[in-house]
Tab-separated table of C-alpha atoms in Angstrom:
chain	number	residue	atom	x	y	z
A	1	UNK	CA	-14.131	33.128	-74.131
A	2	UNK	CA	-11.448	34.519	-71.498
A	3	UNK	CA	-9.238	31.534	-69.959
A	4	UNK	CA	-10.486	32.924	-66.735
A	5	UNK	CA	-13.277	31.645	-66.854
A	6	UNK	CA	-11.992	27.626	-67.167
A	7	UNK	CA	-10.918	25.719	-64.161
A	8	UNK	CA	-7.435	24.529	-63.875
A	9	UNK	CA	-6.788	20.536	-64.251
A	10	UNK	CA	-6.906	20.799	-60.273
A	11	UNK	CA	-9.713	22.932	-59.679
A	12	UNK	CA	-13.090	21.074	-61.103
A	13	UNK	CA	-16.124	22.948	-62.808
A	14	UNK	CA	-18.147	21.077	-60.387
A	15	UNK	CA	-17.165	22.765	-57.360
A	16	UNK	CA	-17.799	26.427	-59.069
A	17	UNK	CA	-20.843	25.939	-60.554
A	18	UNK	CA	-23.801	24.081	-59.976
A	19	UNK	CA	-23.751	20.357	-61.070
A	20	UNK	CA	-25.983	17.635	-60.347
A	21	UNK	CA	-25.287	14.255	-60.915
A	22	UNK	CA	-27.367	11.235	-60.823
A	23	UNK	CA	-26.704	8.748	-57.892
A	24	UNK	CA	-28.577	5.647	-58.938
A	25	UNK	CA	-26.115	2.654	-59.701
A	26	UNK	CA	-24.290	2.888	-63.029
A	27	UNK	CA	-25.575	0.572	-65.528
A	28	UNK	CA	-22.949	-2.669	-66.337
A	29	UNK	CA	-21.979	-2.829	-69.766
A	30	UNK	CA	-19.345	-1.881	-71.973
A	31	UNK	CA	-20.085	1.365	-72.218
A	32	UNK	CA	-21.351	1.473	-68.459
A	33	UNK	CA	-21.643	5.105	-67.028
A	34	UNK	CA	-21.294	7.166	-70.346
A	35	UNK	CA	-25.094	5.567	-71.323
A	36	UNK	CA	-26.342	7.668	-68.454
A	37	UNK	CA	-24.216	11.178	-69.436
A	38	UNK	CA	-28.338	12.500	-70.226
A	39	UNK	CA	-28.914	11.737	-66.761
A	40	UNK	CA	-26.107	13.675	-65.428
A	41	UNK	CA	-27.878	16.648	-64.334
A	42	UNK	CA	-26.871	20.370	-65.818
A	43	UNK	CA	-24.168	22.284	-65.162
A	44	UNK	CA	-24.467	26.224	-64.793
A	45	UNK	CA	-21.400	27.780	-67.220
A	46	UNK	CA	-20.692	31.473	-67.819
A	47	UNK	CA	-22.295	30.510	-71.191
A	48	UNK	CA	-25.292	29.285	-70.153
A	49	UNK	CA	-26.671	26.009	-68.631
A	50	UNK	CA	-25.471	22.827	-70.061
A	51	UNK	CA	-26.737	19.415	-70.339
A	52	UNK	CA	-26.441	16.334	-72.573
A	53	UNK	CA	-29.769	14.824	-74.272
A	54	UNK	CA	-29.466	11.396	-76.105
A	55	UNK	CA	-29.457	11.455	-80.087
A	56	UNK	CA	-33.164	10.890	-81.080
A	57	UNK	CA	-32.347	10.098	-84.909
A	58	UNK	CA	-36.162	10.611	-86.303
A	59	UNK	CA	-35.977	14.099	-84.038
A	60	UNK	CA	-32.520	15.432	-84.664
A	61	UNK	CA	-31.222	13.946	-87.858
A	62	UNK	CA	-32.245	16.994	-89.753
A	63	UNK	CA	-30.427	19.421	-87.267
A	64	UNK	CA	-27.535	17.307	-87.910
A	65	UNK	CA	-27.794	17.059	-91.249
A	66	UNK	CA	-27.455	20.762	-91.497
A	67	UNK	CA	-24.488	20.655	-89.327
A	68	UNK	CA	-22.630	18.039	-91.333
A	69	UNK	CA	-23.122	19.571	-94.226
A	70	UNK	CA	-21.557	23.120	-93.073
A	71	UNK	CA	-18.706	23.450	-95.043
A	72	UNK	CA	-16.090	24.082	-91.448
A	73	UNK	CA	-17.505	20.765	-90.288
A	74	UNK	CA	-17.687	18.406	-93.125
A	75	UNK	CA	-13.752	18.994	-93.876
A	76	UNK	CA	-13.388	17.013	-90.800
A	77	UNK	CA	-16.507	14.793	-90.387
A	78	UNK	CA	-16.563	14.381	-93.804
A	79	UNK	CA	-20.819	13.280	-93.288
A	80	UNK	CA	-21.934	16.042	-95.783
A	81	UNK	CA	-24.256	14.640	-98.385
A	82	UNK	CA	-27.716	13.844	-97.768
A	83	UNK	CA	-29.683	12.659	-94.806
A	84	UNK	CA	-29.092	8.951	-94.940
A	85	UNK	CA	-25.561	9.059	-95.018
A	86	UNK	CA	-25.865	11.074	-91.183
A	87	UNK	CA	-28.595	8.414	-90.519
A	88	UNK	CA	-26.105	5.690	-91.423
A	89	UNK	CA	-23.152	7.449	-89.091
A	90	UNK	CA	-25.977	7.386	-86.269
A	91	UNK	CA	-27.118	3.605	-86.676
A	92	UNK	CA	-23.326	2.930	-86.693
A	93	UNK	CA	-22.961	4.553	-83.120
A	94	UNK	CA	-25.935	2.599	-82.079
A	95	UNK	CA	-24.709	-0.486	-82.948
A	96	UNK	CA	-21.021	-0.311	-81.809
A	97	UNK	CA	-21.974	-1.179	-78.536
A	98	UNK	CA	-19.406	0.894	-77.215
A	99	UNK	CA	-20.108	4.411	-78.394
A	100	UNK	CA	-22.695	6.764	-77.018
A	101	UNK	CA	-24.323	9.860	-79.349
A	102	UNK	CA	-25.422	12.773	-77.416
A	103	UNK	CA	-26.534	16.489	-78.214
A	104	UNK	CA	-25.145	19.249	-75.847
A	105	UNK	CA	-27.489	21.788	-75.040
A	106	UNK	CA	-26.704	25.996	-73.756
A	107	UNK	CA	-30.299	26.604	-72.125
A	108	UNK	CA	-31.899	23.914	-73.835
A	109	UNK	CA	-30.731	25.146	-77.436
A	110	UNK	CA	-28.555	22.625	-79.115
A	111	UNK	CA	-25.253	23.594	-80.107
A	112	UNK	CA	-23.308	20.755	-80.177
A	113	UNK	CA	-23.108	17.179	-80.815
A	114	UNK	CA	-20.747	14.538	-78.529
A	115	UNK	CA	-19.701	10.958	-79.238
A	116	UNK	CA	-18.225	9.572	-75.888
A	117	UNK	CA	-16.552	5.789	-76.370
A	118	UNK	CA	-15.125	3.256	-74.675
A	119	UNK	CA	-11.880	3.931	-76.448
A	120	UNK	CA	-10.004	0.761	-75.231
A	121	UNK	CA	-13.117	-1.323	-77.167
A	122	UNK	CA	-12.602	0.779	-80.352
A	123	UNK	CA	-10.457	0.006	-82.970
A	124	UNK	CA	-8.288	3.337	-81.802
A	125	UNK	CA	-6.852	1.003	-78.893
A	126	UNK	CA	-4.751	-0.583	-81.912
A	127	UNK	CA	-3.413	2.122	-82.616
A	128	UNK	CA	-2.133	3.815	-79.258
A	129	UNK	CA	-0.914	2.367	-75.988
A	130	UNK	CA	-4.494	1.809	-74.421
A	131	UNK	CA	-5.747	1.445	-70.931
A	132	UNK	CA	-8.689	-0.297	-69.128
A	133	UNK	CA	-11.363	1.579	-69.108
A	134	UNK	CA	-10.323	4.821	-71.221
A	135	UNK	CA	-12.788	7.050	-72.390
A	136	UNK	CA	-12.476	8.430	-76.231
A	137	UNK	CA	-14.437	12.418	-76.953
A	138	UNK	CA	-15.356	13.369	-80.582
A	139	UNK	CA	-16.519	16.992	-80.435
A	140	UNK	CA	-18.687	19.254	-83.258
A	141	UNK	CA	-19.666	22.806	-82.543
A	142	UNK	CA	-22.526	23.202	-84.480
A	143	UNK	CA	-24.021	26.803	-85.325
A	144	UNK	CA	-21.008	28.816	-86.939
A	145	UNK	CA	-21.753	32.114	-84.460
A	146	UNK	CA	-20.592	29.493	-81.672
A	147	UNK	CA	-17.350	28.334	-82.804
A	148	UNK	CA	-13.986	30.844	-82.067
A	149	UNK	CA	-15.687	32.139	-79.102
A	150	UNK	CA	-13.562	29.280	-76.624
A	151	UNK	CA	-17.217	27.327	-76.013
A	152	UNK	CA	-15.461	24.163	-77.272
A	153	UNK	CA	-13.033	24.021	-74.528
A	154	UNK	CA	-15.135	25.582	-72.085
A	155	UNK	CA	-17.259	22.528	-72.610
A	156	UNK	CA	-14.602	19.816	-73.428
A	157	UNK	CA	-13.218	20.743	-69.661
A	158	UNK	CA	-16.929	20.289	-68.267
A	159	UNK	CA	-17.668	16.980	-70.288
A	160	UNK	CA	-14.279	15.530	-69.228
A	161	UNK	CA	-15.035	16.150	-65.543
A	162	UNK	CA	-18.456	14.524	-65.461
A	163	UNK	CA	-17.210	11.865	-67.360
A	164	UNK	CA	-14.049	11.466	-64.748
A	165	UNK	CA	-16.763	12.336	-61.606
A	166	UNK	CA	-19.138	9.325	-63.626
A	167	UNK	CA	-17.128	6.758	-64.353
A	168	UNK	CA	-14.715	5.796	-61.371
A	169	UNK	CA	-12.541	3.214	-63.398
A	170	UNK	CA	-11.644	5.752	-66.394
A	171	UNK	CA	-8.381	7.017	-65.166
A	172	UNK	CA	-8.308	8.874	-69.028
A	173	UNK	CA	-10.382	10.714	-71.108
A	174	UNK	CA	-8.656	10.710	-75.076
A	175	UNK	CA	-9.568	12.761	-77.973
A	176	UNK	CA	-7.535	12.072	-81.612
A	177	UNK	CA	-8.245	15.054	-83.882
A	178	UNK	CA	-6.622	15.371	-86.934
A	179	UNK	CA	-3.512	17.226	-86.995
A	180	UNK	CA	-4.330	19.602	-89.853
A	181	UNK	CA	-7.179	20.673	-87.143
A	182	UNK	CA	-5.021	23.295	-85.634
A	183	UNK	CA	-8.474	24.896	-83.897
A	184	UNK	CA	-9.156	21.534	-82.732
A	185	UNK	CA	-5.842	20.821	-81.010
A	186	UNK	CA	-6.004	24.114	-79.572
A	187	UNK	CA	-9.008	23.673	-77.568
A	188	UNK	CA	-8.233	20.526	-76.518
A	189	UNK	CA	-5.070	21.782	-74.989
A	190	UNK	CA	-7.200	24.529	-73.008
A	191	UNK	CA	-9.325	22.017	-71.754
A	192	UNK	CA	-6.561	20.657	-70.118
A	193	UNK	CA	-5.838	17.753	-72.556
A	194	UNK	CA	-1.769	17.469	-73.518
A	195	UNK	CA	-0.592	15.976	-76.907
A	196	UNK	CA	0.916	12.941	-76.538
A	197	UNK	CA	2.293	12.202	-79.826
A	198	UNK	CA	0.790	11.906	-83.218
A	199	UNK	CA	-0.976	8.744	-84.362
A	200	UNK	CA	-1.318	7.384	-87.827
A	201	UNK	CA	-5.112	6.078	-88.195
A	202	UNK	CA	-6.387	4.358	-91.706
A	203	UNK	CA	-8.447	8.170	-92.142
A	204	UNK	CA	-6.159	10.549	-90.820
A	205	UNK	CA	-3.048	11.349	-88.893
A	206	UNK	CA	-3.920	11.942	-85.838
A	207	UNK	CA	-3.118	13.565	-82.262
A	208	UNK	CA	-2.902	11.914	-79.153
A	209	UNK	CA	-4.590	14.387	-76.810
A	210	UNK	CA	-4.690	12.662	-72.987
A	211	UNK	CA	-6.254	14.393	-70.066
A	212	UNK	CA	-5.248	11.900	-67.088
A	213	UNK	CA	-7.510	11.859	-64.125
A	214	UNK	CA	-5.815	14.361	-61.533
A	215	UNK	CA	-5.003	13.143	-57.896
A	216	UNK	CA	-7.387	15.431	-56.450
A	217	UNK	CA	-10.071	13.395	-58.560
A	218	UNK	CA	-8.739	10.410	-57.548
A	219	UNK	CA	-9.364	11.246	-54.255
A	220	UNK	CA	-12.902	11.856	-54.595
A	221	UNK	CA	-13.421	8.260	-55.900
A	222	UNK	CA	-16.177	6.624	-54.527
């Protein structure tokens, strides 16, 4: 995907393409805003349209079964196996209370799979110097024939904006993939994320990838 076609940091997908957000009141919680991300609306890309759908695990736990299980993916999920140990990962997220699962969809076709958290309520906030309210992305490309083409960042930068444009107290969005995850770190950086430092987590060492809310954004706060 040609850099041309991302927004700068100051210079939000929204105002390109076509994005619709939902205006009813945010639901209270601790995970607020990011349990509404399905109700968001689409967003016309050069890639197609894209929209979040909520994790239905009787509906999708085979598609991302498959996924886990692709060798590029399981070095870093490390979920391959059989179904249950997915379905297990998925009741986890549900129960967190905290963490939202989500499928990402180009024209309705599934091609990747978001966790968006309340990264100040995980257990990450031990381990970095955490703010009220910041918001924690964990990323998977699924089909192979999408990955190396710059979708990930294309859609990290989009996700990052609604979740900036959604939730008006997350002056952050974090990420923390592991360092040996050189693709990873990369895309993150085009998205507009910088590293902040490395982190040493119980699973991995990780890096610190910020992406502050700009001051044009904080302008358009409600």
């Amino acid at each position: 995907m040609s850099p041309s076609f991302l927004s700068s940091p100051e210079t939000p997908l929204a105002e390109a393409e076509t994005l619709r957000l939902n205006t009813r009141r945010p639901r209270t919680g601790p995970t607020g805003p990011l349990t509404e991300a399905a109700r968001w609306g689409a967003l016309t890309l050069p890639v197609g349209r894209f929209s979040l759908h909520e994790v239905n695990p009787k509906r999708d736990l085979p598609l991302l079964h498959a996924w886990m299980n692709d060798p590029v993916t399981a070095r870093w999920w490390e979920l391959a196996g059989d179904e249950e140990l997915v379905r297990r990962h998925l009741a986890t997220q549900a129960v967190r209370g905290h963490s939202n699962a989500y499928l990402g969809c180009l024209d309705d076709e599934p091609v990747s799979y978001w966790e968006l958290y309340r990264a100040d309520l995980d257990d990450l906030a031990r381990h970095y110097p955490a703010r009220p309210h910041d918001v924690g992305i964990h990323l998977l490309i699924g089909p192979a024939g999408a990955r190396g083409r710059g979708i990930g960042s294309l859609l990290l930068r989009a996700v990052t904006e609604l979740v900036l444009r959604a939730a008006p107290d997350t002056m952050r969005v974090v990420a923390e993939p592991d360092v040996r995850n050189e693709a990873s770190v990369r895309a993150f950086e085009r998205a507009g994320f910088r590293r902040q430092g490395d982190v040493l987590l119980p699973d991995k060492t990780a890096a610190l990838m910020v992406r502050p809310r700009t001051v044009r954004e904080s302008g358009a706060r409600p």
